[in-house]
């Protein structure tokens, strides 16, 4: 286990000043944006960044602009001391923990809205969410000017939004997607899982189980997305603790709707489990498409 000093920066000016020597020396900089309350999924992103870049910066910022009015900003779990201890063990170089006032000294007049990518799928369940995400990530990119930035595939649409923003705006950063880290029973790790009651925690298993079932149907030759979705809806509806909010199959490349499963796809689910909004994803390959597409 590595233990080294990890510097915490709370202002944009201090973080920029600390990264200036590394930039002058042409060291690569890896950034891992998070909202904190770290778990093994976040630490996998950090591990990748540590392995692939010279200087690793983790940002911890619960971004109010990506939460809706009835959303869970106030209840979002936070534990800065624990997070800093985990990042010290993981051997990161700098942690950026700005206040809301530091990031938004005045309400922004500028927003990055992806149309239609940010409005579709989970964007219909969480209006404005991806505009908040894209805008804050663009700010974090401008603050850290990273060589590479690491994002989880768990938030598949978010990853697609960031990739598209970077391409559209010519932001000079390489986006790295990292596979979803799961609990032993399949539940995708999430900071929000801590808010599940023991009963809800058991019920939540149905989401990853349904996604696996969908991927298995597709791998076995099912080509009709509606038939896959119908089976999954039934599975999830049979779990009384889970309220399905969205369930979709899209083209894995751009999330576009598809009429026939003839290429790599992604299954995306959002559901309320007790008071908690959970999301999960699973990629799937049609029977004959897998070899040539990977
Ligand atoms: P969050 O703190 O939830 O905003 O997540 C910060 C980053 O960690 C995002 O890029 C997420 O996609 C990623 N992440 C969250 N949970 C997981 C997980 N279970 N496996 C892999 N990456 C994750």
PDB file of C-alpha atoms and ligand atoms in Angstrom:
ATOM      1  CA  UNK A   1       0.000   0.000   0.000  1.00  0.00           C
ATOM      2  CA  UNK A   2       1.342   3.431  -0.915  1.00  0.00           C
ATOM      3  CA  UNK A   3       1.083   6.162   1.647  1.00  0.00           C
ATOM      4  CA  UNK A   4       2.266   9.558   0.621  1.00  0.00           C
ATOM      5  CA  UNK A   5       1.442  13.099   1.323  1.00  0.00           C
ATOM      6  CA  UNK A   6      -1.614  14.213  -0.584  1.00  0.00           C
ATOM      7  CA  UNK A   7      -2.122  17.919  -0.990  1.00  0.00           C
ATOM      8  CA  UNK A   8      -5.623  19.258  -0.715  1.00  0.00           C
ATOM      9  CA  UNK A   9      -6.491  22.421  -2.643  1.00  0.00           C
ATOM     10  CA  UNK A  10      -9.677  24.363  -2.142  1.00  0.00           C
ATOM     11  CA  UNK A  11      -9.147  27.189  -4.613  1.00  0.00           C
ATOM     12  CA  UNK A  12      -8.702  27.178  -8.383  1.00  0.00           C
ATOM     13  CA  UNK A  13      -5.661  29.471  -8.092  1.00  0.00           C
ATOM     14  CA  UNK A  14      -3.880  27.181  -5.614  1.00  0.00           C
ATOM     15  CA  UNK A  15      -4.522  24.047  -7.648  1.00  0.00           C
ATOM     16  CA  UNK A  16      -3.362  25.731 -10.873  1.00  0.00           C
ATOM     17  CA  UNK A  17      -0.196  26.975  -9.157  1.00  0.00           C
ATOM     18  CA  UNK A  18       0.543  23.493  -7.833  1.00  0.00           C
ATOM     19  CA  UNK A  19       0.195  21.927 -11.295  1.00  0.00           C
ATOM     20  CA  UNK A  20       2.280  24.550 -13.104  1.00  0.00           C
ATOM     21  CA  UNK A  21       5.685  22.895 -12.500  1.00  0.00           C
ATOM     22  CA  UNK A  22       4.405  19.513 -13.719  1.00  0.00           C
ATOM     23  CA  UNK A  23       2.992  21.151 -16.817  1.00  0.00           C
ATOM     24  CA  UNK A  24       6.286  22.996 -17.493  1.00  0.00           C
ATOM     25  CA  UNK A  25       8.145  19.678 -17.133  1.00  0.00           C
ATOM     26  CA  UNK A  26       5.685  18.154 -19.638  1.00  0.00           C
ATOM     27  CA  UNK A  27       4.530  15.558 -17.142  1.00  0.00           C
ATOM     28  CA  UNK A  28       1.190  13.989 -17.994  1.00  0.00           C
ATOM     29  CA  UNK A  29      -1.719  14.902 -15.745  1.00  0.00           C
ATOM     30  CA  UNK A  30      -4.625  12.527 -15.040  1.00  0.00           C
ATOM     31  CA  UNK A  31      -7.848  13.825 -13.538  1.00  0.00           C
ATOM     32  CA  UNK A  32     -10.611  11.805 -11.884  1.00  0.00           C
ATOM     33  CA  UNK A  33     -13.733  13.928 -11.303  1.00  0.00           C
ATOM     34  CA  UNK A  34     -15.948  12.643  -8.461  1.00  0.00           C
ATOM     35  CA  UNK A  35     -18.626  13.749  -6.041  1.00  0.00           C
ATOM     36  CA  UNK A  36     -16.843  12.038  -3.150  1.00  0.00           C
ATOM     37  CA  UNK A  37     -18.017   9.400  -0.674  1.00  0.00           C
ATOM     38  CA  UNK A  38     -15.542   7.211  -2.450  1.00  0.00           C
ATOM     39  CA  UNK A  39     -15.861   3.481  -3.049  1.00  0.00           C
ATOM     40  CA  UNK A  40     -13.979   0.802  -4.958  1.00  0.00           C
ATOM     41  CA  UNK A  41     -15.392   2.044  -8.282  1.00  0.00           C
ATOM     42  CA  UNK A  42     -13.814   5.460  -7.821  1.00  0.00           C
ATOM     43  CA  UNK A  43     -10.590   3.861  -6.630  1.00  0.00           C
ATOM     44  CA  UNK A  44     -10.421   1.789  -9.811  1.00  0.00           C
ATOM     45  CA  UNK A  45     -10.505   5.043 -11.821  1.00  0.00           C
ATOM     46  CA  UNK A  46      -7.717   6.371  -9.584  1.00  0.00           C
ATOM     47  CA  UNK A  47      -5.692   3.184 -10.046  1.00  0.00           C
ATOM     48  CA  UNK A  48      -5.942   3.526 -13.822  1.00  0.00           C
ATOM     49  CA  UNK A  49      -4.936   7.186 -13.660  1.00  0.00           C
ATOM     50  CA  UNK A  50      -2.013   6.337 -11.352  1.00  0.00           C
ATOM     51  CA  UNK A  51      -0.816   3.658 -13.793  1.00  0.00           C
ATOM     52  CA  UNK A  52      -1.161   5.831 -16.899  1.00  0.00           C
ATOM     53  CA  UNK A  53      -0.221   9.375 -15.894  1.00  0.00           C
ATOM     54  CA  UNK A  54       2.563  11.106 -13.936  1.00  0.00           C
ATOM     55  CA  UNK A  55       0.457  13.384 -11.765  1.00  0.00           C
ATOM     56  CA  UNK A  56      -2.974  12.310 -10.506  1.00  0.00           C
ATOM     57  CA  UNK A  57      -5.582  14.858  -9.452  1.00  0.00           C
ATOM     58  CA  UNK A  58      -8.888  13.754  -7.916  1.00  0.00           C
ATOM     59  CA  UNK A  59     -11.659  16.318  -7.705  1.00  0.00           C
ATOM     60  CA  UNK A  60     -14.385  16.062  -5.080  1.00  0.00           C
ATOM     61  CA  UNK A  61     -17.310  18.372  -5.715  1.00  0.00           C
ATOM     62  CA  UNK A  62     -20.991  17.666  -5.194  1.00  0.00           C
ATOM     63  CA  UNK A  63     -22.191  19.804  -8.057  1.00  0.00           C
ATOM     64  CA  UNK A  64     -25.547  21.432  -7.262  1.00  0.00           C
ATOM     65  CA  UNK A  65     -26.338  22.277 -10.889  1.00  0.00           C
ATOM     66  CA  UNK A  66     -26.679  18.635 -11.906  1.00  0.00           C
ATOM     67  CA  UNK A  67     -29.324  17.864  -9.282  1.00  0.00           C
ATOM     68  CA  UNK A  68     -32.985  18.545 -10.033  1.00  0.00           C
ATOM     69  CA  UNK A  69     -35.395  20.325  -7.698  1.00  0.00           C
ATOM     70  CA  UNK A  70     -36.723  17.160  -6.109  1.00  0.00           C
ATOM     71  CA  UNK A  71     -33.415  15.462  -6.418  1.00  0.00           C
ATOM     72  CA  UNK A  72     -31.110  14.384  -3.676  1.00  0.00           C
ATOM     73  CA  UNK A  73     -28.447  17.131  -3.440  1.00  0.00           C
ATOM     74  CA  UNK A  74     -29.004  17.753   0.285  1.00  0.00           C
ATOM     75  CA  UNK A  75     -29.034  14.043   1.078  1.00  0.00           C
ATOM     76  CA  UNK A  76     -26.045  13.159  -1.066  1.00  0.00           C
ATOM     77  CA  UNK A  77     -23.596  11.359   1.257  1.00  0.00           C
ATOM     78  CA  UNK A  78     -20.394  13.195   2.186  1.00  0.00           C
ATOM     79  CA  UNK A  79     -17.331  12.221   4.248  1.00  0.00           C
ATOM     80  CA  UNK A  80     -14.274  14.281   3.377  1.00  0.00           C
ATOM     81  CA  UNK A  81     -11.921  12.881   6.028  1.00  0.00           C
ATOM     82  CA  UNK A  82     -12.547   9.313   4.940  1.00  0.00           C
ATOM     83  CA  UNK A  83     -12.176  10.261   1.270  1.00  0.00           C
ATOM     84  CA  UNK A  84      -8.842  11.983   1.902  1.00  0.00           C
ATOM     85  CA  UNK A  85      -7.540   8.944   3.798  1.00  0.00           C
ATOM     86  CA  UNK A  86      -8.515   6.635   0.913  1.00  0.00           C
ATOM     87  CA  UNK A  87      -6.845   8.918  -1.623  1.00  0.00           C
ATOM     88  CA  UNK A  88      -3.694   9.091   0.489  1.00  0.00           C
ATOM     89  CA  UNK A  89      -3.540   5.282   0.416  1.00  0.00           C
ATOM     90  CA  UNK A  90      -4.184   5.272  -3.325  1.00  0.00           C
ATOM     91  CA  UNK A  91      -1.173   7.519  -3.884  1.00  0.00           C
ATOM     92  CA  UNK A  92      -2.808  10.506  -5.565  1.00  0.00           C
ATOM     93  CA  UNK A  93      -0.851  13.739  -5.810  1.00  0.00           C
ATOM     94  CA  UNK A  94      -3.556  16.342  -5.354  1.00  0.00           C
ATOM     95  CA  UNK A  95      -7.177  16.518  -4.277  1.00  0.00           C
ATOM     96  CA  UNK A  96      -9.270  19.473  -5.393  1.00  0.00           C
ATOM     97  CA  UNK A  97     -12.180  20.174  -3.035  1.00  0.00           C
ATOM     98  CA  UNK A  98     -13.683  23.514  -4.071  1.00  0.00           C
ATOM     99  CA  UNK A  99     -16.690  25.058  -2.346  1.00  0.00           C
ATOM    100  CA  UNK A 100     -19.830  25.853  -4.330  1.00  0.00           C
ATOM    101  CA  UNK A 101     -18.870  29.566  -4.077  1.00  0.00           C
ATOM    102  CA  UNK A 102     -15.426  28.822  -5.525  1.00  0.00           C
ATOM    103  CA  UNK A 103     -16.914  27.058  -8.549  1.00  0.00           C
ATOM    104  CA  UNK A 104     -19.904  29.379  -8.933  1.00  0.00           C
ATOM    105  CA  UNK A 105     -19.029  32.820  -7.573  1.00  0.00           C
ATOM    106  CA  UNK A 106     -22.044  34.058  -9.549  1.00  0.00           C
ATOM    107  CA  UNK A 107     -24.738  32.110 -11.370  1.00  0.00           C
ATOM    108  CA  UNK A 108     -23.252  31.026 -14.702  1.00  0.00           C
ATOM    109  CA  UNK A 109     -24.545  32.618 -17.878  1.00  0.00           C
ATOM    110  CA  UNK A 110     -22.851  29.899 -19.894  1.00  0.00           C
ATOM    111  CA  UNK A 111     -24.026  26.301 -20.197  1.00  0.00           C
ATOM    112  CA  UNK A 112     -23.005  23.367 -22.317  1.00  0.00           C
ATOM    113  CA  UNK A 113     -26.133  21.563 -23.489  1.00  0.00           C
ATOM    114  CA  UNK A 114     -25.825  18.511 -25.711  1.00  0.00           C
ATOM    115  CA  UNK A 115     -28.759  18.098 -28.056  1.00  0.00           C
ATOM    116  CA  UNK A 116     -30.107  15.511 -28.340  1.00  0.00           C
ATOM    117  CA  UNK A 117     -27.603  13.397 -26.373  1.00  0.00           C
ATOM    118  CA  UNK A 118     -28.192  15.176 -23.064  1.00  0.00           C
ATOM    119  CA  UNK A 119     -31.989  15.292 -23.394  1.00  0.00           C
ATOM    120  CA  UNK A 120     -32.693  11.671 -24.284  1.00  0.00           C
ATOM    121  CA  UNK A 121     -32.837   8.522 -22.124  1.00  0.00           C
ATOM    122  CA  UNK A 122     -31.755   9.442 -18.572  1.00  0.00           C
ATOM    123  CA  UNK A 123     -32.018  13.103 -19.623  1.00  0.00           C
ATOM    124  CA  UNK A 124     -35.801  12.655 -19.815  1.00  0.00           C
ATOM    125  CA  UNK A 125     -35.861  11.347 -16.227  1.00  0.00           C
ATOM    126  CA  UNK A 126     -33.460  14.036 -14.992  1.00  0.00           C
ATOM    127  CA  UNK A 127     -34.081  17.188 -17.089  1.00  0.00           C
ATOM    128  CA  UNK A 128     -31.042  19.488 -17.150  1.00  0.00           C
ATOM    129  CA  UNK A 129     -28.825  16.941 -15.439  1.00  0.00           C
ATOM    130  CA  UNK A 130     -26.387  16.451 -18.312  1.00  0.00           C
ATOM    131  CA  UNK A 131     -26.125  20.193 -18.924  1.00  0.00           C
ATOM    132  CA  UNK A 132     -24.998  20.548 -15.308  1.00  0.00           C
ATOM    133  CA  UNK A 133     -22.558  17.673 -15.728  1.00  0.00           C
ATOM    134  CA  UNK A 134     -21.070  18.828 -19.045  1.00  0.00           C
ATOM    135  CA  UNK A 135     -20.666  22.401 -17.824  1.00  0.00           C
ATOM    136  CA  UNK A 136     -18.951  21.497 -14.558  1.00  0.00           C
ATOM    137  CA  UNK A 137     -16.695  18.949 -16.269  1.00  0.00           C
ATOM    138  CA  UNK A 138     -15.682  21.587 -18.836  1.00  0.00           C
ATOM    139  CA  UNK A 139     -14.805  23.905 -15.923  1.00  0.00           C
ATOM    140  CA  UNK A 140     -12.793  21.132 -14.250  1.00  0.00           C
ATOM    141  CA  UNK A 141     -10.968  20.477 -17.532  1.00  0.00           C
ATOM    142  CA  UNK A 142     -10.100  24.159 -17.837  1.00  0.00           C
ATOM    143  CA  UNK A 143      -8.949  24.275 -14.216  1.00  0.00           C
ATOM    144  CA  UNK A 144      -6.761  21.139 -14.383  1.00  0.00           C
ATOM    145  CA  UNK A 145      -5.919  20.967 -18.124  1.00  0.00           C
ATOM    146  CA  UNK A 146      -5.407  17.220 -17.914  1.00  0.00           C
ATOM    147  CA  UNK A 147      -3.734  14.919 -20.424  1.00  0.00           C
ATOM    148  CA  UNK A 148      -6.299  12.214 -19.625  1.00  0.00           C
ATOM    149  CA  UNK A 149      -9.552  12.147 -17.688  1.00  0.00           C
ATOM    150  CA  UNK A 150     -11.160   9.024 -16.240  1.00  0.00           C
ATOM    151  CA  UNK A 151     -14.890   8.261 -16.135  1.00  0.00           C
ATOM    152  CA  UNK A 152     -16.896   5.161 -15.213  1.00  0.00           C
ATOM    153  CA  UNK A 153     -18.925   3.182 -17.741  1.00  0.00           C
ATOM    154  CA  UNK A 154     -21.536   2.827 -14.998  1.00  0.00           C
ATOM    155  CA  UNK A 155     -22.636   6.323 -15.994  1.00  0.00           C
ATOM    156  CA  UNK A 156     -22.622   5.327 -19.646  1.00  0.00           C
ATOM    157  CA  UNK A 157     -24.610   8.259 -20.951  1.00  0.00           C
ATOM    158  CA  UNK A 158     -22.450  10.667 -18.949  1.00  0.00           C
ATOM    159  CA  UNK A 159     -19.355   9.128 -20.542  1.00  0.00           C
ATOM    160  CA  UNK A 160     -20.930   9.527 -23.991  1.00  0.00           C
ATOM    161  CA  UNK A 161     -21.834  13.155 -23.199  1.00  0.00           C
ATOM    162  CA  UNK A 162     -18.273  13.958 -22.106  1.00  0.00           C
ATOM    163  CA  UNK A 163     -16.732  12.264 -25.141  1.00  0.00           C
ATOM    164  CA  UNK A 164     -19.026  14.187 -27.448  1.00  0.00           C
ATOM    165  CA  UNK A 165     -18.421  17.515 -25.691  1.00  0.00           C
ATOM    166  CA  UNK A 166     -14.653  17.032 -25.958  1.00  0.00           C
ATOM    167  CA  UNK A 167     -14.953  16.199 -29.661  1.00  0.00           C
ATOM    168  CA  UNK A 168     -17.376  19.047 -30.421  1.00  0.00           C
ATOM    169  CA  UNK A 169     -15.357  21.696 -28.562  1.00  0.00           C
ATOM    170  CA  UNK A 170     -11.862  20.388 -29.449  1.00  0.00           C
ATOM    171  CA  UNK A 171     -10.873  20.077 -25.805  1.00  0.00           C
ATOM    172  CA  UNK A 172      -7.365  18.565 -25.809  1.00  0.00           C
ATOM    173  CA  UNK A 173      -7.920  15.701 -23.344  1.00  0.00           C
ATOM    174  CA  UNK A 174      -8.091  11.936 -23.803  1.00  0.00           C
ATOM    175  CA  UNK A 175     -11.221  10.467 -22.209  1.00  0.00           C
ATOM    176  CA  UNK A 176     -10.757   7.022 -20.663  1.00  0.00           C
ATOM    177  CA  UNK A 177     -13.817   4.867 -19.834  1.00  0.00           C
ATOM    178  CA  UNK A 178     -13.452   2.356 -17.003  1.00  0.00           C
ATOM    179  CA  UNK A 179     -15.686  -0.753 -16.611  1.00  0.00           C
ATOM    180  CA  UNK A 180     -18.259  -0.820 -13.802  1.00  0.00           C
ATOM    181  CA  UNK A 181     -17.076  -2.156 -10.452  1.00  0.00           C
ATOM    182  CA  UNK A 182     -19.785  -4.233  -8.749  1.00  0.00           C
ATOM    183  CA  UNK A 183     -20.611  -5.701  -5.350  1.00  0.00           C
ATOM    184  CA  UNK A 184     -20.387  -9.496  -5.084  1.00  0.00           C
ATOM    185  CA  UNK A 185     -24.121  -9.856  -5.854  1.00  0.00           C
ATOM    186  CA  UNK A 186     -23.920  -7.692  -8.974  1.00  0.00           C
ATOM    187  CA  UNK A 187     -25.150  -4.333  -7.649  1.00  0.00           C
ATOM    188  CA  UNK A 188     -23.152  -1.530  -9.258  1.00  0.00           C
ATOM    189  CA  UNK A 189     -21.144   0.307  -6.619  1.00  0.00           C
ATOM    190  CA  UNK A 190     -22.519   3.780  -5.972  1.00  0.00           C
ATOM    191  CA  UNK A 191     -22.101   6.383  -3.245  1.00  0.00           C
ATOM    192  CA  UNK A 192     -25.897   6.333  -2.998  1.00  0.00           C
ATOM    193  CA  UNK A 193     -26.025   2.642  -2.003  1.00  0.00           C
ATOM    194  CA  UNK A 194     -25.326   3.632   1.614  1.00  0.00           C
ATOM    195  CA  UNK A 195     -28.813   5.178   1.723  1.00  0.00           C
ATOM    196  CA  UNK A 196     -30.534   1.850   0.930  1.00  0.00           C
ATOM    197  CA  UNK A 197     -32.277   0.096   3.819  1.00  0.00           C
ATOM    198  CA  UNK A 198     -31.291  -3.586   4.228  1.00  0.00           C
ATOM    199  CA  UNK A 199     -34.540  -4.551   2.493  1.00  0.00           C
ATOM    200  CA  UNK A 200     -33.989  -2.105  -0.382  1.00  0.00           C
ATOM    201  CA  UNK A 201     -30.401  -3.301  -0.696  1.00  0.00           C
ATOM    202  CA  UNK A 202     -31.709  -6.829  -1.441  1.00  0.00           C
ATOM    203  CA  UNK A 203     -34.388  -5.504  -3.823  1.00  0.00           C
ATOM    204  CA  UNK A 204     -31.767  -3.471  -5.743  1.00  0.00           C
ATOM    205  CA  UNK A 205     -30.156  -6.673  -6.993  1.00  0.00           C
ATOM    206  CA  UNK A 206     -32.921  -7.021  -9.566  1.00  0.00           C
ATOM    207  CA  UNK A 207     -31.445  -4.189 -11.650  1.00  0.00           C
ATOM    208  CA  UNK A 208     -28.118  -5.850 -12.440  1.00  0.00           C
ATOM    209  CA  UNK A 209     -29.833  -9.253 -12.648  1.00  0.00           C
ATOM    210  CA  UNK A 210     -32.256  -7.909 -15.265  1.00  0.00           C
ATOM    211  CA  UNK A 211     -29.446  -6.315 -17.275  1.00  0.00           C
ATOM    212  CA  UNK A 212     -27.520  -9.599 -17.261  1.00  0.00           C
ATOM    213  CA  UNK A 213     -30.655 -11.411 -18.435  1.00  0.00           C
ATOM    214  CA  UNK A 214     -31.056  -8.895 -21.277  1.00  0.00           C
ATOM    215  CA  UNK A 215     -27.437  -9.340 -22.348  1.00  0.00           C
ATOM    216  CA  UNK A 216     -27.884 -13.119 -22.241  1.00  0.00           C
ATOM    217  CA  UNK A 217     -31.016 -12.919 -24.447  1.00  0.00           C
ATOM    218  CA  UNK A 218     -29.131 -10.777 -26.964  1.00  0.00           C
ATOM    219  CA  UNK A 219     -26.085 -13.060 -26.917  1.00  0.00           C
ATOM    220  CA  UNK A 220     -28.424 -16.019 -27.520  1.00  0.00           C
ATOM    221  CA  UNK A 221     -29.796 -14.395 -30.681  1.00  0.00           C
ATOM    222  CA  UNK A 222     -32.719 -12.155 -29.712  1.00  0.00           C
ATOM    223  CA  UNK A 223     -32.800  -9.265 -32.195  1.00  0.00           C
ATOM    224  CA  UNK A 224     -35.967  -7.443 -31.160  1.00  0.00           C
ATOM    225  CA  UNK A 225     -35.244  -4.717 -28.590  1.00  0.00           C
ATOM    226  CA  UNK A 226     -38.926  -4.533 -27.583  1.00  0.00           C
ATOM    227  CA  UNK A 227     -38.983  -8.220 -26.647  1.00  0.00           C
ATOM    228  CA  UNK A 228     -35.859  -7.794 -24.521  1.00  0.00           C
ATOM    229  CA  UNK A 229     -37.293  -4.713 -22.814  1.00  0.00           C
ATOM    230  CA  UNK A 230     -40.609  -6.473 -22.118  1.00  0.00           C
ATOM    231  CA  UNK A 231     -38.870  -9.356 -20.323  1.00  0.00           C
ATOM    232  CA  UNK A 232     -36.739  -6.986 -18.274  1.00  0.00           C
ATOM    233  CA  UNK A 233     -39.697  -4.768 -17.372  1.00  0.00           C
ATOM    234  CA  UNK A 234     -41.550  -7.806 -16.098  1.00  0.00           C
ATOM    235  CA  UNK A 235     -38.577  -8.925 -14.004  1.00  0.00           C
ATOM    236  CA  UNK A 236     -38.214  -5.491 -12.442  1.00  0.00           C
ATOM    237  CA  UNK A 237     -41.962  -5.042 -11.928  1.00  0.00           C
ATOM    238  CA  UNK A 238     -42.002  -8.305  -9.956  1.00  0.00           C
ATOM    239  CA  UNK A 239     -39.759  -6.658  -7.341  1.00  0.00           C
ATOM    240  CA  UNK A 240     -42.116  -4.504  -5.256  1.00  0.00           C
ATOM    241  CA  UNK A 241     -39.337  -2.384  -3.697  1.00  0.00           C
ATOM    242  CA  UNK A 242     -38.184  -1.090  -7.075  1.00  0.00           C
ATOM    243  CA  UNK A 243     -39.924   1.574  -9.171  1.00  0.00           C
ATOM    244  CA  UNK A 244     -38.658   1.592 -12.742  1.00  0.00           C
ATOM    245  CA  UNK A 245     -38.025   5.096 -14.111  1.00  0.00           C
ATOM    246  CA  UNK A 246     -36.420   4.289 -17.459  1.00  0.00           C
ATOM    247  CA  UNK A 247     -35.261   1.249 -19.379  1.00  0.00           C
ATOM    248  CA  UNK A 248     -33.688   1.541 -22.817  1.00  0.00           C
ATOM    249  CA  UNK A 249     -31.571  -0.190 -25.405  1.00  0.00           C
ATOM    250  CA  UNK A 250     -29.357   2.029 -27.537  1.00  0.00           C
ATOM    251  CA  UNK A 251     -26.522   1.796 -30.000  1.00  0.00           C
ATOM    252  CA  UNK A 252     -23.403   1.425 -27.822  1.00  0.00           C
ATOM    253  CA  UNK A 253     -21.577   3.977 -29.980  1.00  0.00           C
ATOM    254  CA  UNK A 254     -24.012   6.919 -29.749  1.00  0.00           C
ATOM    255  CA  UNK A 255     -26.982   5.669 -27.671  1.00  0.00           C
ATOM    256  CA  UNK A 256     -29.309   6.141 -30.667  1.00  0.00           C
ATOM    257  CA  UNK A 257     -32.516   4.102 -30.723  1.00  0.00           C
ATOM    258  CA  UNK A 258     -32.335   0.935 -32.786  1.00  0.00           C
ATOM    259  CA  UNK A 259     -35.040  -1.160 -34.444  1.00  0.00           C
ATOM    260  CA  UNK A 260     -32.997  -4.370 -34.649  1.00  0.00           C
ATOM    261  CA  UNK A 261     -30.161  -5.553 -32.442  1.00  0.00           C
ATOM    262  CA  UNK A 262     -27.562  -6.017 -35.153  1.00  0.00           C
ATOM    263  CA  UNK A 263     -24.617  -4.217 -33.550  1.00  0.00           C
ATOM    264  CA  UNK A 264     -23.151  -3.709 -30.072  1.00  0.00           C
ATOM    265  CA  UNK A 265     -25.780  -2.165 -27.814  1.00  0.00           C
ATOM    266  CA  UNK A 266     -26.057  -0.870 -24.290  1.00  0.00           C
ATOM    267  CA  UNK A 267     -28.909  -1.529 -21.876  1.00  0.00           C
ATOM    268  CA  UNK A 268     -29.580   1.410 -19.547  1.00  0.00           C
ATOM    269  CA  UNK A 269     -31.782   1.400 -16.454  1.00  0.00           C
ATOM    270  CA  UNK A 270     -32.798   3.981 -13.856  1.00  0.00           C
ATOM    271  CA  UNK A 271     -35.024   3.116 -10.923  1.00  0.00           C
ATOM    272  CA  UNK A 272     -36.076   4.423  -7.540  1.00  0.00           C
ATOM    273  CA  UNK A 273     -35.204   1.929  -4.831  1.00  0.00           C
ATOM    274  CA  UNK A 274     -36.788   3.306  -1.676  1.00  0.00           C
ATOM    275  CA  UNK A 275     -35.741   6.973  -1.677  1.00  0.00           C
ATOM    276  CA  UNK A 276     -32.675   6.419  -3.845  1.00  0.00           C
ATOM    277  CA  UNK A 277     -32.274   6.904  -7.596  1.00  0.00           C
ATOM    278  CA  UNK A 278     -30.028   4.127  -8.911  1.00  0.00           C
ATOM    279  CA  UNK A 279     -28.664   3.736 -12.405  1.00  0.00           C
ATOM    280  CA  UNK A 280     -26.900   0.860 -14.085  1.00  0.00           C
ATOM    281  CA  UNK A 281     -25.823  -0.249 -17.528  1.00  0.00           C
ATOM    282  CA  UNK A 282     -24.686  -3.315 -19.387  1.00  0.00           C
ATOM    283  CA  UNK A 283     -23.200  -3.635 -22.828  1.00  0.00           C
ATOM    284  CA  UNK A 284     -24.404  -6.510 -24.993  1.00  0.00           C
ATOM    285  CA  UNK A 285     -23.262  -8.024 -28.259  1.00  0.00           C
ATOM    286  CA  UNK A 286     -25.511  -9.850 -30.738  1.00  0.00           C
ATOM    287  CA  UNK A 287     -24.535 -13.426 -31.423  1.00  0.00           C
ATOM    288  CA  UNK A 288     -22.555 -12.910 -34.625  1.00  0.00           C
ATOM    289  CA  UNK A 289     -21.463  -9.325 -33.988  1.00  0.00           C
ATOM    290  CA  UNK A 290     -19.202  -9.764 -31.023  1.00  0.00           C
ATOM    291  CA  UNK A 291     -15.930 -10.869 -32.597  1.00  0.00           C
ATOM    292  CA  UNK A 292     -15.757  -8.277 -35.327  1.00  0.00           C
ATOM    293  CA  UNK A 293     -16.935  -5.457 -33.074  1.00  0.00           C
ATOM    294  CA  UNK A 294     -14.516  -5.827 -30.176  1.00  0.00           C
TER     295      UNK A 294
HETATM  296  P1  LIG B   1     -19.672  10.030  -8.849  1.00  0.00           P
HETATM  297  O1  LIG B   1     -18.852  10.355  -7.632  1.00  0.00           O
HETATM  298  O2  LIG B   1     -20.788   9.076  -8.579  1.00  0.00           O
HETATM  299  O3  LIG B   1     -20.071  11.244  -9.632  1.00  0.00           O
HETATM  300  O4  LIG B   1     -18.703   9.210  -9.797  1.00  0.00           O
HETATM  301  C1  LIG B   1     -17.440   9.714 -10.168  1.00  0.00           C
HETATM  302  C2  LIG B   1     -16.892   8.859 -11.269  1.00  0.00           C
HETATM  303  O5  LIG B   1     -16.760   7.512 -10.815  1.00  0.00           O
HETATM  304  C3  LIG B   1     -17.798   8.820 -12.505  1.00  0.00           C
HETATM  305  O6  LIG B   1     -17.000   8.818 -13.673  1.00  0.00           O
HETATM  306  C4  LIG B   1     -18.514   7.505 -12.334  1.00  0.00           C
HETATM  307  O7  LIG B   1     -18.952   6.950 -13.557  1.00  0.00           O
HETATM  308  C5  LIG B   1     -17.445   6.649 -11.705  1.00  0.00           C
HETATM  309  N1  LIG B   1     -18.052   5.530 -10.987  1.00  0.00           N
HETATM  310  C6  LIG B   1     -19.044   5.593 -10.064  1.00  0.00           C
HETATM  311  N2  LIG B   1     -19.393   4.345  -9.669  1.00  0.00           N
HETATM  312  C7  LIG B   1     -18.613   3.484 -10.362  1.00  0.00           C
HETATM  313  C8  LIG B   1     -18.490   2.054 -10.410  1.00  0.00           C
HETATM  314  N3  LIG B   1     -19.266   1.263  -9.666  1.00  0.00           N
HETATM  315  N4  LIG B   1     -17.575   1.522 -11.248  1.00  0.00           N
HETATM  316  C9  LIG B   1     -16.786   2.314 -12.023  1.00  0.00           C
HETATM  317  N5  LIG B   1     -16.851   3.653 -12.020  1.00  0.00           N
HETATM  318  C10 LIG B   1     -17.749   4.242 -11.209  1.00  0.00           C
END
